[in-house]
Amino acid sequence: MATFAVSGLNSISSISSFNNNFRSKNSNILLSRRRILLFSFIRRRRSFSVSNVASDQKQKSKDSSSDEGFTLDVFQPDSTSVLSSIKYHAEFTPSFSLGKFELPKAYYATAESVRDTLIINWNATYEFYEKMNVKQAYYLSMEFLQGRALLNAIGNLGLTGPYADALTKLGYSLEDVARQEPDAALGNGGLGRLASCFLDSMATLNYPAWGYGLRYQYGLFKQLITKDGQEEVAENWLEMGNPWEIVRNDISYPVKFYGKVIEGADGRKEWAGGEDITAVAYDVPIPGYKTKTTINLRLWSTKLAAEAFDLHAFNNGDHAKAYEAQKKAEKICYVLYPGDESLEGKTLRLKQQYTLCSASLQDIIARFEKRSGNAVNWDQFPEKVAVQMNDTHPTLCIPELLRILMDVKGLSWKQAWEITQRTVAYTNHTVLPEALEKWSFTLLGELLPRHVEIIAMIDEELLHTILAEYGTEDLDLLQEKLNQMRILDNVEIPSSVLELLIKAEESAADVEKAADEEQEEEGKDDSKDEAVKAETTNEEEETEVKKVEVEDSQAKIKRIFGPHPNKPQVVHMANLCVVSGHAVNGVAEIHSEIVKDEVFNEFYKLWPEKFQNKTNGVTPRRWLSFCNPELSETITKWTGSDDWLVNTEKLAELRKFADNEELQSEWRKAKGNNKMKIVSLIKEKTGYVVSPDAMFDVQIKRIHEYKRQLLNIFGIVYRYKKMKEMSPDERKEKFVPRVCIFGGKAFATYIQAKRIVKFITDVGATVNHDPEIGDLLKVVFVPDYNVSVAEVLIPGSELSQHISTAGMEASGTSNMKFSMNGCLLIGTLDGANVEIREEVGEDNFFLFGAQAHEIAGLRKERAEGKFVPDLRFEEVKAFIRTGVFGTYNYEELMGSLEGNEGYGRADYFLVGKDFPDYIECQDKVDEAYRDQKKWTKMSILNTAGSFKFSSDRTIHQYARDIWRIEPVELP
């Protein structure tokens, strides 16, 4: 139990004694609270002004008052006021009972204290945006992988010192208190972490922006590693409450499912009946770094009103029926990415996506109307609102915006469609066909009947555009275009398009017939009598023939363009995004080229101006300064200031000192201290003891076949086998000691990925207990990988593996974090690896493997039976099959790497093809690591070259090129 060191008192362990002394001797708490209340009052009365950073122009609020001189930094907390605030919250906003002040309670009181400061800036930010009526960007994402908030918040506020001092006086360290915070379980991988980095940059750069997501009660899952591999249990991150969120009970919106569409006498459509739920807003403040701007992440939770509880059924003993409606509503926000193998799972995922879109769009529109006052001009909507869809999950915001504009606000289709196209934009995050969402047309029609009608209208617009572009002469070409570009796949062609195609076919038939008749005319006898007789005799026959010809034209068009009875009817969400948005961007240069040349090539030909690249980035605050403070201090010392935290170009200045022995010594010391933290983490999480003198080799990312954790572990098995074949002296001479660290979750229904996790842990169990190998090789799988684990692993890593099959990783962001922290990368020319290698220098990146343009040819070669596997690869497979790593049957895993064709076979991800190049590249890694001076220089040059990969740069580009918003700086 901690003790309090309060002025004039001995240490106190009793909370009751603390309370008495608090009341009698620490009245400065109340003073501090009064200051806050007074400040809040002053803030409401004073006038507002804004600095437009982009143009350096000053905008003045229309209002003015005598309180012009008051600003947001009237009161800057120091350690004394922080201490008082923490004590205040310990007593007056307690989440725990009286009597003890242990670490969990210390965390909550500290977080609530920080939240006070955030709320002041938060409220001021949005009151100011309301007054200025600035254009605002809204970022919709199914994931926000925030991580812990405490250290990030006080770091951005510049209050790390005061909070550390205050907690020391209370008997705790800031780091111990921060470790009490659970990671917010609102995301899984790079998609969600990118979204969170973007929010940090939006706030830091003073952009008027907002995030929208869902408040998942149980997250994705908590990963346990047992003798059977990965097991999943529910996350419990909300079990003790979340001090960072504020429920907005006054902000809720109805969300509807099922029902039917009714057309009124005026032609306006109404979506009626069905199942209704309520989405309630939970707001989380996002502070910028060294700025007063604090933006909002609004998360939706779902519920039903109390009257939906069937009290009659409950009292009759039918408890399940009584609570059925509530459970249906609440379960929408239970789990991130629920299993979708079943119809129920698919329906739940679709409900999640629509809930996010509907609640968010209703909220955005309500805010627009409020700011517009009595004169709402809907044509101005895109001038005030930018909606960014983070991947295809928020696609339903397109038909939802159209539905609200047409059915609720009374706009015409033409006006609503133009507004929507000018408002929404789409970020593509994948080239994997299975990740480009396709929903069942039938399911979507049942769940969201009005939206399917609207999507059909968009599809019809697209078809007319395609016909106008390519004509109707070549039906085979037209069929090819429609197959590649339609939103509604294998669904009936709209009647307006069908009529055009039939008329075109009839015209073509008439032309052909006229030519035939002309030819026949030349050969006819020009006897007048016979001609008259023929005309009289065949008049009725010609009429009948014409009818048959018309019917034949219709049949032909329907045969070519009609739905196939044995194929599913699906809605292509990515196509809907591309057609409806004014911008489509990839997330790395190579990825954006693949998007244009392959994934959406037909759309690119039609609308080249839509397509852009926005290479991803990460926030240097969380991912270097706050998680790696010792190295950050070194960087600040050698670059002359901490300006690099907001101007990462200054990191490049490290290049001129890369050979400096003093810098190298400080660099190695920081890395060594961070490695000790990893040693402690591994011991805590797995029980394994590893040597800090070994190279720390890390691969942490979602478990997926294309990310090729299998290639990594096969390389480790090869290394282990070769070690076993050598004498102890030969081993030490040949191999650099390594600790090979894995982390990441396999989706619960992704069986092959779970086999990979099981295999890694089995290899570790064998290698780590082999006395002949000792510290020369360790294999560790860190369970339940999350942001907090990454914040320990990344600063202490020395080699990081980014080894996906070329052309399959859109970007990656962990590669940026590793490079920023001075970790060397081994990888393929895939995603952002290409640009990282360009920036850090080719000699400071370990490159191997086939390139993206070669992949299709290599797969074709494999299918034709021409591929000959490397003997070392075959040797590894044979070694695994001896049972050296246990009795588990790995034939399904081995089988995926064998054969020349078939689902789940033929080594689709080219592990065998790249294996020899990979292990030879690993020999170069060992060679480089032996020369620590050279390795340290390479490490410094990685950090120096990482400046491009700040999310600040990315957000500036989004704001300028897509959202067209300007920074707005509070006075």
mmCIF file of C-alpha atoms in Angstrom, residues 361-596:
data_model
loop_
_atom_site.group_PDB
_atom_site.id
_atom_site.type_symbol
_atom_site.label_atom_id
_atom_site.label_comp_id
_atom_site.label_asym_id
_atom_site.label_seq_id
_atom_site.Cartn_x
_atom_site.Cartn_y
_atom_site.Cartn_z
ATOM 1 C CA LEU A 361 -24.273 10.692 -40.527
ATOM 2 C CA GLN A 362 -27.294 11.746 -38.474
ATOM 3 C CA ASP A 363 -24.918 13.428 -36.037
ATOM 4 C CA ILE A 364 -22.916 15.168 -38.771
ATOM 5 C CA ILE A 365 -26.095 16.458 -40.410
ATOM 6 C CA ALA A 366 -27.498 17.651 -37.078
ATOM 7 C CA ARG A 367 -24.283 19.587 -36.446
ATOM 8 C CA PHE A 368 -24.409 21.095 -39.943
ATOM 9 C CA GLU A 369 -28.010 22.204 -39.452
ATOM 10 C CA LYS A 370 -27.234 23.675 -36.037
ATOM 11 C CA ARG A 371 -24.334 25.697 -37.425
ATOM 12 C CA SER A 372 -26.411 26.824 -40.412
ATOM 13 C CA GLY A 373 -29.148 28.300 -38.231
ATOM 14 C CA ASN A 374 -32.471 29.012 -39.877
ATOM 15 C CA ALA A 375 -31.089 29.171 -43.426
ATOM 16 C CA VAL A 376 -29.885 25.661 -44.303
ATOM 17 C CA ASN A 377 -28.323 25.564 -47.758
ATOM 18 C CA TRP A 378 -27.696 21.910 -48.602
ATOM 19 C CA ASP A 379 -25.483 22.801 -51.540
ATOM 20 C CA GLN A 380 -23.062 24.168 -48.922
ATOM 21 C CA PHE A 381 -22.870 20.802 -47.143
ATOM 22 C CA PRO A 382 -19.686 19.662 -48.964
ATOM 23 C CA GLU A 383 -18.160 23.070 -48.210
ATOM 24 C CA LYS A 384 -18.557 22.396 -44.496
ATOM 25 C CA VAL A 385 -18.265 18.611 -44.249
ATOM 26 C CA ALA A 386 -15.690 16.058 -45.445
ATOM 27 C CA VAL A 387 -16.346 12.364 -44.728
ATOM 28 C CA GLN A 388 -13.432 9.934 -44.985
ATOM 29 C CA MET A 389 -14.187 6.208 -45.153
ATOM 30 C CA ASN A 390 -11.319 4.220 -43.631
ATOM 31 C CA ASP A 391 -11.523 1.098 -45.829
ATOM 32 C CA THR A 392 -14.864 -0.348 -46.979
ATOM 33 C CA HIS A 393 -16.432 -0.915 -43.548
ATOM 34 C CA PRO A 394 -18.130 2.538 -43.506
ATOM 35 C CA THR A 395 -19.365 2.258 -47.130
ATOM 36 C CA LEU A 396 -22.999 2.357 -46.034
ATOM 37 C CA CYS A 397 -22.573 6.019 -45.160
ATOM 38 C CA ILE A 398 -23.014 6.638 -48.923
ATOM 39 C CA PRO A 399 -26.598 5.309 -49.279
ATOM 40 C CA GLU A 400 -27.388 6.554 -45.764
ATOM 41 C CA LEU A 401 -26.424 10.128 -46.638
ATOM 42 C CA LEU A 402 -28.506 9.873 -49.806
ATOM 43 C CA ARG A 403 -31.454 8.431 -47.867
ATOM 44 C CA ILE A 404 -31.440 11.252 -45.331
ATOM 45 C CA LEU A 405 -31.057 13.951 -47.987
ATOM 46 C CA MET A 406 -33.843 12.574 -50.191
ATOM 47 C CA ASP A 407 -36.319 10.910 -47.834
ATOM 48 C CA VAL A 408 -35.937 13.112 -44.755
ATOM 49 C CA LYS A 409 -34.762 16.482 -46.099
ATOM 50 C CA GLY A 410 -36.701 16.342 -49.375
ATOM 51 C CA LEU A 411 -33.858 16.851 -51.861
ATOM 52 C CA SER A 412 -34.044 15.490 -55.405
ATOM 53 C CA TRP A 413 -31.945 12.530 -56.487
ATOM 54 C CA LYS A 414 -29.772 14.736 -58.678
ATOM 55 C CA GLN A 415 -29.026 17.227 -55.910
ATOM 56 C CA ALA A 416 -28.469 14.558 -53.244
ATOM 57 C CA TRP A 417 -26.175 12.548 -55.523
ATOM 58 C CA GLU A 418 -24.052 15.580 -56.364
ATOM 59 C CA ILE A 419 -23.730 16.533 -52.678
ATOM 60 C CA THR A 420 -22.759 12.986 -51.707
ATOM 61 C CA GLN A 421 -20.091 12.720 -54.394
ATOM 62 C CA ARG A 422 -18.537 15.999 -53.270
ATOM 63 C CA THR A 423 -18.587 14.962 -49.590
ATOM 64 C CA VAL A 424 -17.253 11.402 -49.272
ATOM 65 C CA ALA A 425 -13.808 9.966 -49.995
ATOM 66 C CA TYR A 426 -12.399 6.446 -49.714
ATOM 67 C CA THR A 427 -9.108 5.020 -48.475
ATOM 68 C CA ASN A 428 -8.281 1.569 -49.818
ATOM 69 C CA HIS A 429 -6.189 -0.574 -47.481
ATOM 70 C CA THR A 430 -5.927 -3.884 -49.274
ATOM 71 C CA VAL A 431 -5.391 -5.619 -52.586
ATOM 72 C CA LEU A 432 -6.528 -8.993 -51.229
ATOM 73 C CA PRO A 433 -9.741 -9.949 -53.094
ATOM 74 C CA GLU A 434 -11.283 -11.509 -49.969
ATOM 75 C CA ALA A 435 -10.770 -8.260 -48.044
ATOM 76 C CA LEU A 436 -12.635 -6.156 -50.630
ATOM 77 C CA GLU A 437 -16.012 -6.572 -48.996
ATOM 78 C CA LYS A 438 -18.870 -8.158 -50.897
ATOM 79 C CA TRP A 439 -22.255 -8.442 -49.207
ATOM 80 C CA SER A 440 -25.126 -10.719 -50.147
ATOM 81 C CA PHE A 441 -27.657 -8.744 -52.175
ATOM 82 C CA THR A 442 -30.460 -10.699 -50.511
ATOM 83 C CA LEU A 443 -29.192 -10.121 -46.966
ATOM 84 C CA LEU A 444 -28.625 -6.423 -47.598
ATOM 85 C CA GLY A 445 -32.090 -6.125 -49.130
ATOM 86 C CA GLU A 446 -33.743 -7.738 -46.125
ATOM 87 C CA LEU A 447 -31.803 -5.780 -43.510
ATOM 88 C CA LEU A 448 -31.684 -2.395 -45.275
ATOM 89 C CA PRO A 449 -34.404 -2.372 -47.965
ATOM 90 C CA ARG A 450 -34.253 1.358 -48.708
ATOM 91 C CA HIS A 451 -30.484 1.314 -49.017
ATOM 92 C CA VAL A 452 -30.565 -1.449 -51.609
ATOM 93 C CA GLU A 453 -32.927 0.692 -53.690
ATOM 94 C CA ILE A 454 -30.506 3.614 -53.440
ATOM 95 C CA ILE A 455 -27.484 1.445 -54.272
ATOM 96 C CA ALA A 456 -29.406 0.216 -57.331
ATOM 97 C CA MET A 457 -29.866 3.854 -58.387
ATOM 98 C CA ILE A 458 -26.109 4.438 -58.061
ATOM 99 C CA ASP A 459 -25.467 1.269 -60.048
ATOM 100 C CA GLU A 460 -27.833 2.541 -62.742
ATOM 101 C CA GLU A 461 -25.950 5.865 -62.894
ATOM 102 C CA LEU A 462 -22.713 3.909 -63.305
ATOM 103 C CA LEU A 463 -24.123 1.756 -66.115
ATOM 104 C CA HIS A 464 -25.237 4.811 -68.078
ATOM 105 C CA THR A 465 -21.764 6.301 -67.641
ATOM 106 C CA ILE A 466 -20.157 3.093 -68.935
ATOM 107 C CA LEU A 467 -22.510 3.004 -71.945
ATOM 108 C CA ALA A 468 -21.734 6.622 -72.716
ATOM 109 C CA GLU A 469 -18.001 5.921 -72.518
ATOM 110 C CA TYR A 470 -17.790 2.638 -74.435
ATOM 111 C CA GLY A 471 -20.901 2.652 -76.634
ATOM 112 C CA THR A 472 -23.097 -0.306 -77.449
ATOM 113 C CA GLU A 473 -21.531 -1.578 -80.649
ATOM 114 C CA ASP A 474 -19.249 -4.187 -79.070
ATOM 115 C CA LEU A 475 -21.417 -6.201 -76.674
ATOM 116 C CA ASP A 476 -18.539 -8.462 -75.636
ATOM 117 C CA LEU A 477 -16.454 -5.463 -74.573
ATOM 118 C CA LEU A 478 -19.433 -3.987 -72.779
ATOM 119 C CA GLN A 479 -20.087 -7.232 -70.940
ATOM 120 C CA GLU A 480 -16.445 -7.325 -69.822
ATOM 121 C CA LYS A 481 -16.645 -3.764 -68.483
ATOM 122 C CA LEU A 482 -19.871 -4.428 -66.589
ATOM 123 C CA ASN A 483 -18.475 -7.614 -65.042
ATOM 124 C CA GLN A 484 -15.481 -5.669 -63.726
ATOM 125 C CA MET A 485 -17.208 -2.463 -62.677
ATOM 126 C CA ARG A 486 -20.807 -3.103 -61.605
ATOM 127 C CA ILE A 487 -21.734 -2.513 -57.976
ATOM 128 C CA LEU A 488 -24.551 -5.066 -58.112
ATOM 129 C CA ASP A 489 -22.983 -8.254 -59.406
ATOM 130 C CA ASN A 490 -25.197 -10.845 -61.103
ATOM 131 C CA VAL A 491 -28.289 -8.686 -60.567
ATOM 132 C CA GLU A 492 -30.860 -7.760 -63.236
ATOM 133 C CA ILE A 493 -29.866 -4.870 -65.498
ATOM 134 C CA PRO A 494 -32.040 -1.778 -64.814
ATOM 135 C CA SER A 495 -34.876 -1.344 -67.327
ATOM 136 C CA SER A 496 -33.548 2.039 -68.533
ATOM 137 C CA VAL A 497 -30.245 0.422 -69.471
ATOM 138 C CA LEU A 498 -31.915 -2.674 -70.871
ATOM 139 C CA GLU A 499 -34.021 -0.547 -73.209
ATOM 140 C CA LEU A 500 -30.960 1.236 -74.561
ATOM 141 C CA LEU A 501 -29.178 -2.055 -75.175
ATOM 142 C CA ILE A 502 -32.208 -3.578 -76.913
ATOM 143 C CA LYS A 503 -32.682 -0.509 -79.116
ATOM 144 C CA ALA A 504 -29.035 -0.585 -80.026
ATOM 145 C CA GLU A 505 -29.264 -4.280 -80.866
ATOM 146 C CA GLU A 506 -32.407 -3.701 -82.945
ATOM 147 C CA SER A 507 -30.723 -0.865 -84.807
ATOM 148 C CA ALA A 508 -27.766 -3.065 -85.517
ATOM 149 C CA ALA A 509 -30.098 -5.812 -86.706
ATOM 150 C CA ASP A 510 -31.967 -3.351 -88.945
ATOM 151 C CA VAL A 511 -28.716 -2.189 -90.491
ATOM 152 C CA GLU A 512 -27.677 -5.772 -91.087
ATOM 153 C CA LYS A 513 -31.082 -6.630 -92.547
ATOM 154 C CA ALA A 514 -31.034 -3.591 -94.872
ATOM 155 C CA ALA A 515 -27.657 -4.656 -96.164
ATOM 156 C CA ASP A 516 -28.972 -8.173 -96.794
ATOM 157 C CA GLU A 517 -32.055 -6.831 -98.586
ATOM 158 C CA GLU A 518 -29.955 -4.616 -100.770
ATOM 159 C CA GLN A 519 -27.872 -7.588 -101.733
ATOM 160 C CA GLU A 520 -30.969 -9.619 -102.484
ATOM 161 C CA GLU A 521 -32.476 -6.766 -104.504
ATOM 162 C CA GLU A 522 -29.601 -6.843 -106.907
ATOM 163 C CA GLY A 523 -30.314 -10.468 -107.756
ATOM 164 C CA LYS A 524 -34.061 -10.124 -108.092
ATOM 165 C CA ASP A 525 -35.953 -10.294 -111.324
ATOM 166 C CA ASP A 526 -37.265 -6.806 -111.976
ATOM 167 C CA SER A 527 -40.557 -8.101 -113.227
ATOM 168 C CA LYS A 528 -43.185 -5.679 -111.960
ATOM 169 C CA ASP A 529 -45.902 -8.228 -111.699
ATOM 170 C CA GLU A 530 -43.871 -10.602 -109.597
ATOM 171 C CA ALA A 531 -42.774 -7.764 -107.264
ATOM 172 C CA VAL A 532 -46.358 -6.657 -106.698
ATOM 173 C CA LYS A 533 -47.423 -10.241 -106.097
ATOM 174 C CA ALA A 534 -44.565 -10.760 -103.582
ATOM 175 C CA GLU A 535 -45.472 -7.574 -101.742
ATOM 176 C CA THR A 536 -49.126 -8.613 -101.452
ATOM 177 C CA THR A 537 -48.342 -12.165 -100.376
ATOM 178 C CA ASN A 538 -45.647 -11.435 -97.731
ATOM 179 C CA GLU A 539 -47.039 -8.333 -96.038
ATOM 180 C CA GLU A 540 -48.340 -10.230 -93.011
ATOM 181 C CA GLU A 541 -45.321 -12.504 -92.859
ATOM 182 C CA GLU A 542 -42.948 -9.531 -92.617
ATOM 183 C CA THR A 543 -44.915 -8.198 -89.658
ATOM 184 C CA GLU A 544 -44.560 -11.536 -87.905
ATOM 185 C CA VAL A 545 -40.844 -11.726 -88.705
ATOM 186 C CA LYS A 546 -40.337 -8.261 -87.260
ATOM 187 C CA LYS A 547 -41.986 -9.350 -83.996
ATOM 188 C CA VAL A 548 -39.717 -12.397 -83.815
ATOM 189 C CA GLU A 549 -36.659 -10.224 -84.485
ATOM 190 C CA VAL A 550 -37.597 -7.883 -81.636
ATOM 191 C CA GLU A 551 -38.077 -10.837 -79.325
ATOM 192 C CA ASP A 552 -34.726 -12.236 -80.432
ATOM 193 C CA SER A 553 -32.992 -8.927 -79.634
ATOM 194 C CA GLN A 554 -34.491 -8.871 -76.143
ATOM 195 C CA ALA A 555 -33.555 -12.503 -75.564
ATOM 196 C CA LYS A 556 -30.013 -11.914 -76.745
ATOM 197 C CA ILE A 557 -29.466 -8.892 -74.470
ATOM 198 C CA LYS A 558 -30.951 -10.684 -71.482
ATOM 199 C CA ARG A 559 -28.834 -13.744 -72.204
ATOM 200 C CA ILE A 560 -25.628 -11.681 -72.348
ATOM 201 C CA PHE A 561 -26.309 -9.264 -69.508
ATOM 202 C CA GLY A 562 -28.820 -11.107 -67.351
ATOM 203 C CA PRO A 563 -28.013 -12.806 -64.037
ATOM 204 C CA HIS A 564 -26.661 -16.338 -63.961
ATOM 205 C CA PRO A 565 -28.911 -18.637 -61.911
ATOM 206 C CA ASN A 566 -25.988 -20.504 -60.318
ATOM 207 C CA LYS A 567 -23.939 -17.479 -59.270
ATOM 208 C CA PRO A 568 -24.504 -15.473 -56.081
ATOM 209 C CA GLN A 569 -25.897 -11.965 -56.207
ATOM 210 C CA VAL A 570 -23.540 -9.650 -54.334
ATOM 211 C CA VAL A 571 -22.931 -5.967 -53.667
ATOM 212 C CA HIS A 572 -19.325 -4.830 -54.263
ATOM 213 C CA MET A 573 -18.697 -2.295 -51.519
ATOM 214 C CA ALA A 574 -15.334 -1.135 -52.871
ATOM 215 C CA ASN A 575 -16.881 -0.398 -56.271
ATOM 216 C CA LEU A 576 -19.606 1.570 -54.511
ATOM 217 C CA CYS A 577 -16.918 3.616 -52.734
ATOM 218 C CA VAL A 578 -15.001 4.361 -55.921
ATOM 219 C CA VAL A 579 -18.102 5.358 -57.875
ATOM 220 C CA SER A 580 -19.539 7.553 -55.115
ATOM 221 C CA GLY A 581 -16.459 9.271 -53.722
ATOM 222 C CA HIS A 582 -14.583 12.257 -55.120
ATOM 223 C CA ALA A 583 -11.218 10.767 -54.098
ATOM 224 C CA VAL A 584 -9.730 7.275 -53.819
ATOM 225 C CA ASN A 585 -6.332 6.860 -52.221
ATOM 226 C CA GLY A 586 -3.878 4.082 -51.592
ATOM 227 C CA VAL A 587 -1.564 4.120 -48.573
ATOM 228 C CA ALA A 588 1.899 3.620 -50.092
ATOM 229 C CA GLU A 589 3.371 4.455 -53.477
ATOM 230 C CA ILE A 590 3.566 0.847 -54.668
ATOM 231 C CA HIS A 591 0.112 0.091 -53.299
ATOM 232 C CA SER A 592 -1.437 3.108 -55.023
ATOM 233 C CA GLU A 593 0.053 1.981 -58.335
ATOM 234 C CA ILE A 594 -1.413 -1.505 -57.848
ATOM 235 C CA VAL A 595 -4.775 0.095 -57.039
ATOM 236 C CA LYS A 596 -4.666 2.010 -60.343
#
